[in-house]
XYZ file of N, CA and C in Angstrom:
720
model
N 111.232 78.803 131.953
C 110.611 79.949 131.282
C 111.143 81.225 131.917
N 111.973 82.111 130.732
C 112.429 83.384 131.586
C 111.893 84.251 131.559
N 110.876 84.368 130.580
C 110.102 86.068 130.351
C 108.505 85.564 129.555
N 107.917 86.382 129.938
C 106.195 86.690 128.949
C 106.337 87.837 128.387
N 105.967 87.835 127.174
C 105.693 89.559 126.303
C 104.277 89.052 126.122
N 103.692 89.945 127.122
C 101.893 90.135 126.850
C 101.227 91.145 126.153
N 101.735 91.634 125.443
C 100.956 92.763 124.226
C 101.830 93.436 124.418
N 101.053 94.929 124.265
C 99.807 94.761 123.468
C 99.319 94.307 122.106
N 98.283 93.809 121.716
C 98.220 93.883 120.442
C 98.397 94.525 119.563
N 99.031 94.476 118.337
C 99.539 95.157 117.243
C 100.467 96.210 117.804
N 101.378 95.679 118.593
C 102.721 96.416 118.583
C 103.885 96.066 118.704
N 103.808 95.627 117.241
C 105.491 94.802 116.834
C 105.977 93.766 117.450
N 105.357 93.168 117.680
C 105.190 91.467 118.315
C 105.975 90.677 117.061
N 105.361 90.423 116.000
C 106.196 89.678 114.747
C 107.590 90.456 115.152
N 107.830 91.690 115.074
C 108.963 92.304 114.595
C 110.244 91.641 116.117
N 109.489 91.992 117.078
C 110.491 91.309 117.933
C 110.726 89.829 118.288
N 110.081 89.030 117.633
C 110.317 87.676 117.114
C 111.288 87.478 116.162
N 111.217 88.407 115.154
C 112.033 88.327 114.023
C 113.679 88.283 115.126
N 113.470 89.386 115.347
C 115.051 89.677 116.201
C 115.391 88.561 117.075
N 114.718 88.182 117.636
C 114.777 87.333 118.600
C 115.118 85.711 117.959
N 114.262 85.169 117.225
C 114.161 84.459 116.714
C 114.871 84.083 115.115
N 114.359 84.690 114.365
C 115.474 84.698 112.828
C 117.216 85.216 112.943
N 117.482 86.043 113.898
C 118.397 86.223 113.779
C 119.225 85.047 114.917
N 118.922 84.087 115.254
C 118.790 83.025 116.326
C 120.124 83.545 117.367
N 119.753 84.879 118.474
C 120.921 85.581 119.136
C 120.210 84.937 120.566
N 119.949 85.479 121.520
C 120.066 85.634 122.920
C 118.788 85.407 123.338
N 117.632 85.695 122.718
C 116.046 85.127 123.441
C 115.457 84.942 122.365
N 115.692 83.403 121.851
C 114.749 82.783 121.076
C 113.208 82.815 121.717
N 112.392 82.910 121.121
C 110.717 82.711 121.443
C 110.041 81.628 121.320
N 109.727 80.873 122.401
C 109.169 79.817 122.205
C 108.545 78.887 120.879
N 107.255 80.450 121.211
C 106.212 79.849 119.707
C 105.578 81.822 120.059
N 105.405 82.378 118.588
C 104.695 83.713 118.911
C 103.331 84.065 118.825
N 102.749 82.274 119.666
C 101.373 82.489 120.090
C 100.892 81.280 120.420
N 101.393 80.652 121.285
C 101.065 79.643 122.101
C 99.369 79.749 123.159
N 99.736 80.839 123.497
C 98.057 81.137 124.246
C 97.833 80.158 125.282
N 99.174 79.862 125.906
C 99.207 78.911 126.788
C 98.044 78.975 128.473
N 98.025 80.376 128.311
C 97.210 80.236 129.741
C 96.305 80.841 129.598
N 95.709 81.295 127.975
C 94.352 81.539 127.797
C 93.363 79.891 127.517
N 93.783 79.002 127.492
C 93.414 77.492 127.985
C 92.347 77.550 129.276
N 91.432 76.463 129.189
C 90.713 76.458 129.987
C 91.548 75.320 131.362
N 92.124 74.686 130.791
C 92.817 73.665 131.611
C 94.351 74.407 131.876
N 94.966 74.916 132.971
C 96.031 75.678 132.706
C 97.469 75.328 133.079
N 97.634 74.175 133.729
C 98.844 73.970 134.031
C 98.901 72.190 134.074
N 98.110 71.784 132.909
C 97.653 70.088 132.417
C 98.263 70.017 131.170
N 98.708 70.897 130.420
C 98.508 70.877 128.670
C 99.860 70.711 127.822
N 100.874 70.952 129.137
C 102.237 71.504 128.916
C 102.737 69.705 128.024
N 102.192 68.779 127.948
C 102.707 67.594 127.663
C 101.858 67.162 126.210
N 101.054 67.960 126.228
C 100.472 67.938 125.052
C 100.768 69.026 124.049
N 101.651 70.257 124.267
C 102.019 71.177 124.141
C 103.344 70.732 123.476
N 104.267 69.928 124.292
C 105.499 69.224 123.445
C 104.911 68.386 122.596
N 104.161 67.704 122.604
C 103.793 66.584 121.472
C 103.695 67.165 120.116
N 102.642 68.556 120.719
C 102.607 68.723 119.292
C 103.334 69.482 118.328
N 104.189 70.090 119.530
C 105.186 71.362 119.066
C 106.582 71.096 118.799
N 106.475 69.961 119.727
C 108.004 69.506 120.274
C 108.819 71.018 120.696
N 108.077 71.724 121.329
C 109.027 72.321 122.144
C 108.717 71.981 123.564
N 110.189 71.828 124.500
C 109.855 72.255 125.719
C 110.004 73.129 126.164
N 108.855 73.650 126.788
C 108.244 75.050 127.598
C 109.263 75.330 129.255
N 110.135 73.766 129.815
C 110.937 73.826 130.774
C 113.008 74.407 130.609
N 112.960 73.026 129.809
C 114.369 73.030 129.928
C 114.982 73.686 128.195
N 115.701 75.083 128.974
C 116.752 75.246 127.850
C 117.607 74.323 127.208
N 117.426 74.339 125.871
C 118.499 74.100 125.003
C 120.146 74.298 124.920
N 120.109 75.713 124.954
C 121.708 76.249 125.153
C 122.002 77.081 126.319
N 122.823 76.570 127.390
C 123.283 77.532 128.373
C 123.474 79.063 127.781
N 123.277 79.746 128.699
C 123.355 81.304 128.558
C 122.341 81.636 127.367
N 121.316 81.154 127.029
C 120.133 81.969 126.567
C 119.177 82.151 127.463
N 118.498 82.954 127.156
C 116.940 83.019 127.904
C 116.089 82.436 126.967
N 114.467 82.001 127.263
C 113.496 81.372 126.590
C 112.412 82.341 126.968
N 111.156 82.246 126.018
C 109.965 82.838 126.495
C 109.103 82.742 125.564
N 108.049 83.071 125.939
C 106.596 83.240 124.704
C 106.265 84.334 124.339
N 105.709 84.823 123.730
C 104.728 86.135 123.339
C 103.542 85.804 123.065
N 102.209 86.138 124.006
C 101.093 86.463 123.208
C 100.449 86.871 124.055
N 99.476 88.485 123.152
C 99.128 89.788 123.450
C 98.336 89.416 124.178
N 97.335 88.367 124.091
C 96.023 88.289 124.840
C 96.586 87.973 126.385
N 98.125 87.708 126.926
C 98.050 87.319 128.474
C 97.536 89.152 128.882
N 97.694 89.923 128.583
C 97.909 91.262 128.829
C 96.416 91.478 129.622
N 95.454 90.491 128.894
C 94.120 91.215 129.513
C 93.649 89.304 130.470
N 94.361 88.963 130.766
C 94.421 87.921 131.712
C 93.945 88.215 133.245
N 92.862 87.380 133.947
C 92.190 87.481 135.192
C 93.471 87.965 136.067
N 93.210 88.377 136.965
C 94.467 88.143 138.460
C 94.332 86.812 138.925
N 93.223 85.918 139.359
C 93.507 84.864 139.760
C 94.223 84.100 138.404
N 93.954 83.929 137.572
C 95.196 83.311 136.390
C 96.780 83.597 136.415
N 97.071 85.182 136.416
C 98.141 85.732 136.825
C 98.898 85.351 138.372
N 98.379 85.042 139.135
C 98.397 85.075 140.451
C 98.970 83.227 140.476
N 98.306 82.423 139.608
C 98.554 81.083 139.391
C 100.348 80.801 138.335
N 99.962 81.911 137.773
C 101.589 82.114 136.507
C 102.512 81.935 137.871
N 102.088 83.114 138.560
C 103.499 83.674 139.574
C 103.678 82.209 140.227
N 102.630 81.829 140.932
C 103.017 80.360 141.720
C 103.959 79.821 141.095
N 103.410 79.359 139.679
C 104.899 78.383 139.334
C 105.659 78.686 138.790
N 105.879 80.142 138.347
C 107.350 81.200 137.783
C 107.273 82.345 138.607
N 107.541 82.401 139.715
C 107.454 83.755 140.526
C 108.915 84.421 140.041
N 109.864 84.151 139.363
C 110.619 84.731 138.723
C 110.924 85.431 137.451
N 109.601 84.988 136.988
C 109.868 84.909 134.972
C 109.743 86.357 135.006
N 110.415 86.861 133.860
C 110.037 88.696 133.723
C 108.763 88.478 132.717
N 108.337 90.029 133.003
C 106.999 90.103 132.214
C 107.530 91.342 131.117
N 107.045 91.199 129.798
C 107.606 92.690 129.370
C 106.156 92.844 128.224
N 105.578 93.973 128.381
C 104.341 94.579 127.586
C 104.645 96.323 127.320
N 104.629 96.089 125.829
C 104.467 97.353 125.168
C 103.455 98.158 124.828
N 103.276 98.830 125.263
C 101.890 100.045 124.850
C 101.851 100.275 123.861
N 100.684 101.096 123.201
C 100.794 101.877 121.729
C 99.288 102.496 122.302
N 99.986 103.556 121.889
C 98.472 104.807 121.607
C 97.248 103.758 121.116
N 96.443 103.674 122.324
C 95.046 102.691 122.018
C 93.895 102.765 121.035
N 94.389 104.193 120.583
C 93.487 104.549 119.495
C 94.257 104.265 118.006
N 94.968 104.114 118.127
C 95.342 103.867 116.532
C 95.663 101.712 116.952
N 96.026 101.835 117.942
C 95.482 100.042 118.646
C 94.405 99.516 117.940
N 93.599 100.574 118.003
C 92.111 99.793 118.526
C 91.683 99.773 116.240
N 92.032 100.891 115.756
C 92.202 100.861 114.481
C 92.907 100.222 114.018
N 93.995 99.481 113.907
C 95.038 98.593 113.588
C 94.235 97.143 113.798
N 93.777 96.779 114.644
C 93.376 95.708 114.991
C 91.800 95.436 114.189
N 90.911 96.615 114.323
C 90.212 96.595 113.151
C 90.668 96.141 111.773
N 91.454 96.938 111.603
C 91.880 96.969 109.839
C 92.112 95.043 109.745
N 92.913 94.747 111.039
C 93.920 93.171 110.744
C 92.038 92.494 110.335
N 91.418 92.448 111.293
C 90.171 91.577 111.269
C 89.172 91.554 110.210
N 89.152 92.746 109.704
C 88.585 93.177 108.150
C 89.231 92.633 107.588
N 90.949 92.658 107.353
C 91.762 91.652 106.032
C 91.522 90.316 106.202
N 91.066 89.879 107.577
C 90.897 88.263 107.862
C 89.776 88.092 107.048
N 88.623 89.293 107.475
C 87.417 88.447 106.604
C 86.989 89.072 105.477
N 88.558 89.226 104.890
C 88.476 89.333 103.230
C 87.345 91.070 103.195
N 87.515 91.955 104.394
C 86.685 92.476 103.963
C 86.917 94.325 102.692
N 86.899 94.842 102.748
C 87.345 95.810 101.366
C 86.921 97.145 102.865
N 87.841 97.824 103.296
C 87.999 99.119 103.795
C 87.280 99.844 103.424
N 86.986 100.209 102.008
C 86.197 101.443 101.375
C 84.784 101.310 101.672
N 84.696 99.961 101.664
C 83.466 99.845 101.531
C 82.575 99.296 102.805
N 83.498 99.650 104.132
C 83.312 99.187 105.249
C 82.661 100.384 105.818
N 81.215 99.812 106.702
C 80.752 101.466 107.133
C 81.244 101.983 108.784
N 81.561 103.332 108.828
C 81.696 103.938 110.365
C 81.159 103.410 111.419
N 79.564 102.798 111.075
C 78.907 101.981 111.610
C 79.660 100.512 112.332
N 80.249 99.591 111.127
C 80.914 98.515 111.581
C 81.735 98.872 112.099
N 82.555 100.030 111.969
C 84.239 100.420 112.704
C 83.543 100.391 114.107
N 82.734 101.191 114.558
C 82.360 101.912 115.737
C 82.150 101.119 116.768
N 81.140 99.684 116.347
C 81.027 98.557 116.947
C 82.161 97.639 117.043
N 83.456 97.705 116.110
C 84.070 96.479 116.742
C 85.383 97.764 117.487
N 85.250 98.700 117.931
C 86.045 99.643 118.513
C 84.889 99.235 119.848
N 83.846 98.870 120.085
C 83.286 98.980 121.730
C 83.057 97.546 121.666
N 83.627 96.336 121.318
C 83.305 95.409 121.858
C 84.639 95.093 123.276
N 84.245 94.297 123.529
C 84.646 93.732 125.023
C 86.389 93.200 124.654
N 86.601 92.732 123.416
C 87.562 92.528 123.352
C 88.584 93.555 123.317
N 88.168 94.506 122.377
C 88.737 95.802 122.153
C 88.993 96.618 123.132
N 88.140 97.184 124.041
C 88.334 97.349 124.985
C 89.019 96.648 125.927
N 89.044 95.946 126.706
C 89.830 95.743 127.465
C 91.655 95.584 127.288
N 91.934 95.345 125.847
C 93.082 95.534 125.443
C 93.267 96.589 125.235
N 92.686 97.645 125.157
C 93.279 99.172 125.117
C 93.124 99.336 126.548
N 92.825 98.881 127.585
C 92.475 98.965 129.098
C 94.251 98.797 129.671
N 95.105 99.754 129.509
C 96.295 99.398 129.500
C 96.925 99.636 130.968
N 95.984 100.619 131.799
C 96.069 100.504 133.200
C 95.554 99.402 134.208
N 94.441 99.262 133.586
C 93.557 97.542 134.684
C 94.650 96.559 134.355
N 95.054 96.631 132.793
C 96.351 94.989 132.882
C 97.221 95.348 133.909
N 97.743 96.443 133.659
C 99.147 96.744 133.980
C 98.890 96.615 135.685
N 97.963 96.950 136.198
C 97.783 96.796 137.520
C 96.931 95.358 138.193
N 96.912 94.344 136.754
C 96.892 92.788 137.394
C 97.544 92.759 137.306
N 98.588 92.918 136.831
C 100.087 92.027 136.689
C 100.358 92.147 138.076
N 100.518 93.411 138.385
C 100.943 93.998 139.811
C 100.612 93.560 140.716
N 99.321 92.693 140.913
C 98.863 92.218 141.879
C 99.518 91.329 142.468
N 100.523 90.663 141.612
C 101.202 89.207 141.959
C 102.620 89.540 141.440
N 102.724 89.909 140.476
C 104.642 90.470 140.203
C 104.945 91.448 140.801
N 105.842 91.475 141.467
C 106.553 92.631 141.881
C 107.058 93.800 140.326
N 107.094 95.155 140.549
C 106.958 96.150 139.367
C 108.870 95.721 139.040
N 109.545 95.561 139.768
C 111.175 95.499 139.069
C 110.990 94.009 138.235
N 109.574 93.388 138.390
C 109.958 91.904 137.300
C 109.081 92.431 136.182
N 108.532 93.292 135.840
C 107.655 93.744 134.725
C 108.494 95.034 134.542
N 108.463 95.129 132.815
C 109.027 95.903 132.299
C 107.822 96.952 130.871
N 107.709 97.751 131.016
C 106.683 98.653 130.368
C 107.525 99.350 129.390
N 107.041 98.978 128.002
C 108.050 100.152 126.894
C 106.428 99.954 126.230
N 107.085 101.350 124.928
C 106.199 101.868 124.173
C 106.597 101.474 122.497
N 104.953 101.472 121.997
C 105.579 100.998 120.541
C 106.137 102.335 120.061
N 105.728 103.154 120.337
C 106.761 104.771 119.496
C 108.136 104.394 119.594
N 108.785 104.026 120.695
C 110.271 103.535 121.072
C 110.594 102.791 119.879
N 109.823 101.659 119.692
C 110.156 100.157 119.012
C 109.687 101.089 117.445
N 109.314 101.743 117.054
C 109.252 102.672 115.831
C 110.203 103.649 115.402
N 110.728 104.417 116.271
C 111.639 105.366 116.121
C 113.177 104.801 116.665
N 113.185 104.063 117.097
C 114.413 103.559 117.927
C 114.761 102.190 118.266
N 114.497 101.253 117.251
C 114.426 99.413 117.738
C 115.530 99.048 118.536
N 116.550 99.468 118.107
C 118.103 99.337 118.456
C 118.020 99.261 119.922
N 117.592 100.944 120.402
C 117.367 100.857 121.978
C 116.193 100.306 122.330
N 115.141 99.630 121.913
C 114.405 99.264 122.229
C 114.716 97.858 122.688
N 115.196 97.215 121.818
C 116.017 95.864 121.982
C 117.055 95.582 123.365
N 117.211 96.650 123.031
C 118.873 96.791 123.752
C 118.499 97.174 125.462
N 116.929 97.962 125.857
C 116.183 97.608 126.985
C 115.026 96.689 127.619
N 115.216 95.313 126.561
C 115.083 94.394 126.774
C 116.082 93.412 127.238
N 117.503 93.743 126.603
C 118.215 93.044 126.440
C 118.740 93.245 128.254
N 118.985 94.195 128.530
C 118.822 94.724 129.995
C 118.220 93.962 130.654
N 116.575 94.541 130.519
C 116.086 93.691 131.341
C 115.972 92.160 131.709
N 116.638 91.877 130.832
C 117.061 89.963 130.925
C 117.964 89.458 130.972
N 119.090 90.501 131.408
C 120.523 90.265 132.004
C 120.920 89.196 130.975
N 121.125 89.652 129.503
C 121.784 89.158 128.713
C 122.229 90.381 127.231
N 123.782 89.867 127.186
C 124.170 90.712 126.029
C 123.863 91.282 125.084
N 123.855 92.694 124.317
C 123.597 93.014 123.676
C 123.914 93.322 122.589
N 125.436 93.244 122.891
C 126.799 93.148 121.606
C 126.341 92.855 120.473
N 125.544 91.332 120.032
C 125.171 91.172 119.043
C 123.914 91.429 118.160
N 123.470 92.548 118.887
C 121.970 93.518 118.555
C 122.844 94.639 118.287
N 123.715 95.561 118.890
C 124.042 96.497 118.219
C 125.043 96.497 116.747
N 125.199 95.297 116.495
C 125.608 94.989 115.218
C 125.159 94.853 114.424
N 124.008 94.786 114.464
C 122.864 94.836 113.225
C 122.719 95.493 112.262
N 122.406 95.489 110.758
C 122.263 96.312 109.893
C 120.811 97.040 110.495
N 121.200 98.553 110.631
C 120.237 99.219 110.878
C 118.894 99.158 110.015
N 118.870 99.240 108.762
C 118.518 99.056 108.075
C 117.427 97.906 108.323
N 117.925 96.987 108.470
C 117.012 95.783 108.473
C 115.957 95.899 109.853
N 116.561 96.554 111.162
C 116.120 96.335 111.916
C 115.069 97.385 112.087
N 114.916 98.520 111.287
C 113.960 99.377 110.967
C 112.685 99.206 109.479
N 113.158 97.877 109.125
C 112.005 97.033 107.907
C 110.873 96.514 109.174
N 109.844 96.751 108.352
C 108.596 96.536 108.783
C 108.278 95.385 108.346
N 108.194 94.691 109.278
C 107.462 92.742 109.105
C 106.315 92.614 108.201
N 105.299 93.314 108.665
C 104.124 92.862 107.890
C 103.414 94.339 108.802
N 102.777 94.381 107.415
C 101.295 95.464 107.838
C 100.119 95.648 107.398
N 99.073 95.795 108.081
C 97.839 95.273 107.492
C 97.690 96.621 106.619
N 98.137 97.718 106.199
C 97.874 98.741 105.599
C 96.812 99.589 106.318
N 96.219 100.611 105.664
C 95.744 101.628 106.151
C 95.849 102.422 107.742
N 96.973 102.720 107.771
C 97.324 103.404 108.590
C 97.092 104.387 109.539
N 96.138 105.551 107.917
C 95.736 106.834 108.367
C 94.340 106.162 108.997
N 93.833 106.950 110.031
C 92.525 106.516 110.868
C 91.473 106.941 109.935
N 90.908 106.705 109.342
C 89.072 107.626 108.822
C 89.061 108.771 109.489
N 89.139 110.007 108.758
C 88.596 111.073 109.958
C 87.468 110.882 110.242
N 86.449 110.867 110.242
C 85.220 110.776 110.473
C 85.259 109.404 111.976
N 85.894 109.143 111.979
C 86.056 107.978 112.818
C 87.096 108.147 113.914
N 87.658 109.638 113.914
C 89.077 110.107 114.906
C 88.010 110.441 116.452
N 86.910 111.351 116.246
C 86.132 111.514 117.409
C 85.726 110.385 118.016
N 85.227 109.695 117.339
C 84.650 108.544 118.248
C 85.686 107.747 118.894
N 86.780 107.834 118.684
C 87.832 107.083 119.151
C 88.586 107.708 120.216
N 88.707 109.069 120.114
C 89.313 109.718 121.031
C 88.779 109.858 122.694
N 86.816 110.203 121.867
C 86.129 110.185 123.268
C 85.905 108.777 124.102
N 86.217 107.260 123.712
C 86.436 106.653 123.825
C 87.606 106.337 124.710
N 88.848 106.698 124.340
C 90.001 106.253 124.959
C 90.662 107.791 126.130
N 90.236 108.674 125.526
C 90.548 110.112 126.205
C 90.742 109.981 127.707
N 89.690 109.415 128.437
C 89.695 109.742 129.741
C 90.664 108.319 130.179
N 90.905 107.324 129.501
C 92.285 106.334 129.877
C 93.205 106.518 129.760
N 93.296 107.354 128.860
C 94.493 108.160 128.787
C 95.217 109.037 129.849
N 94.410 109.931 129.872
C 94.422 110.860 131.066
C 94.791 109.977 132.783
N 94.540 109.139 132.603
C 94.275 108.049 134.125
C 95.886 107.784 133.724
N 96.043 106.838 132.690
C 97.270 106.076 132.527
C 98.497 107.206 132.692
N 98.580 107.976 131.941
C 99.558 108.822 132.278
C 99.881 109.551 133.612
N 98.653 109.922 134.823
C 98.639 109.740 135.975
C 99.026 108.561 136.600
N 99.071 107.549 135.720
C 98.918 106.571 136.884
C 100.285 105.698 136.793
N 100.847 106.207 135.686
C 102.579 105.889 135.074
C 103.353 106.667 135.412
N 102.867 108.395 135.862
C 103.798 109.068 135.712
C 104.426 109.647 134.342
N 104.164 109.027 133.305
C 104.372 110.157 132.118
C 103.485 110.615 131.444
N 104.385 111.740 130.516
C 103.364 112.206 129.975
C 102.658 111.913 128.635
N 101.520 111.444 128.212
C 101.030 110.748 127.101
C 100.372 111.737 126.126
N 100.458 112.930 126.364
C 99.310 113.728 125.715
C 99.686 113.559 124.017
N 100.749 113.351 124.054
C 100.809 112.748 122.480
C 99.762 112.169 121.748
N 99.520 111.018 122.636
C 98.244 110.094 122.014
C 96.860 110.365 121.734
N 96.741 111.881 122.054
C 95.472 112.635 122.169
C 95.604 113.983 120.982
């Protein structure tokens, strides 16, 4: 196993599968949601994991690729869990993308409303408001507490931090500082029809936030904001 992409949620996770995977170049993806060590049993399953997948999670297929998984939920993973990853991959890279937590935390709404068939218009501020403060939600917009479990047990040159604005305005280089960080070629990413690599996978629609629903979200995420960008070193005021 050479790398984890742990979120965040809803930020172009399908889309860098696609690349990765459909275009079958340099880091195929395991499975793009295995949820391997959100398991209660965590390092027992891996044989039941080929059975049913028939993939193996050990041994590459083709010399000179890399292998890995994606899924968002390792992002808000214990330290003692993380701390257990490193034991038996103290090498694997980690790579997690941010996105402004407030249009996060709306995006991820909208996906869970289309799951349960539910109609936007007719959804009240009320329901938004509550599944914007549950425990799940939160802690995945909690993009400093992950970022500083990881840390607890990876060293910061094996974790790699990009932004979904990057992977929106710029896939090419976005790719192409992944491709970096996994000490494998990129030749055949910058050949890409631009075009394609700026098509949008899938989207749950509604984009624009509710105004009526921009305050409560802001005072919400505002003061993490403010921390994270202290605590990264850049500057985020964008997201505000």
């Amino acid at each position: 196993l050479d790398f984890l992409g742990i979120g965040a949620e809803k930020t172009g996770k399908l889309g860098f599968c696609y690349s990765g995977e459909k275009q079958k170049y340099n880091f195929p993806v395991l499975d793009k949601n295995l949820d391997t060590w959100n398991k209660e049993i965590v390092f027992g399953i891996y044989t039941e994991i080929e059975e049913l997948t028939g993939i193996n999670l050990f041994l590459k297929e083709q010399e000179g690729k890399v292998e890995g998984e994606i899924t968002p939920g390792y992002a808000t993973l214990d330290r003692n869990t993380i701390k257990e990853i490193y034991q038996h991959y103290p090498k694997v890279k980690i790579i997690f993308t941010l996105r402004n937590p407030i249009y996060r935390a709306w995006s991820v709404a909208i996906m869970d409303l289309n799951f349960a068939k539910g109609d936007v218009f007719k959804t009240t501020d009320q329901w938004f408001m509550e599944h914007f403060n549950t425990p799940h939600s939160i802690s995945n917009g909690d993009y400093e507490t992950c970022i500083k479990n990881w840390r607890s047990s990876f060293p910061s040159n094996q974790i790699l931090i990009l932004f979904y604005e990057d992977l929106a305005n710029n896939p090419l280089k976005y790719i192409i500082n992944i491709c970096n960080f996994l000490n494998i070629d990129s030749t055949l990413y910058r050949s890409l029809n631009k075009t394609n690599l700026k098509k949008v996978i899938w989207t749950g629609g509604h984009s624009i936030i509710r105004p009526s629903l921009l305050p409560f979200l802001i005072n919400l995420y505002e003061e993490k904001i403010y921390s994270l960008s202290k605590y990264l070193k850049k500057d985020l005021s964008s997201w505000l």
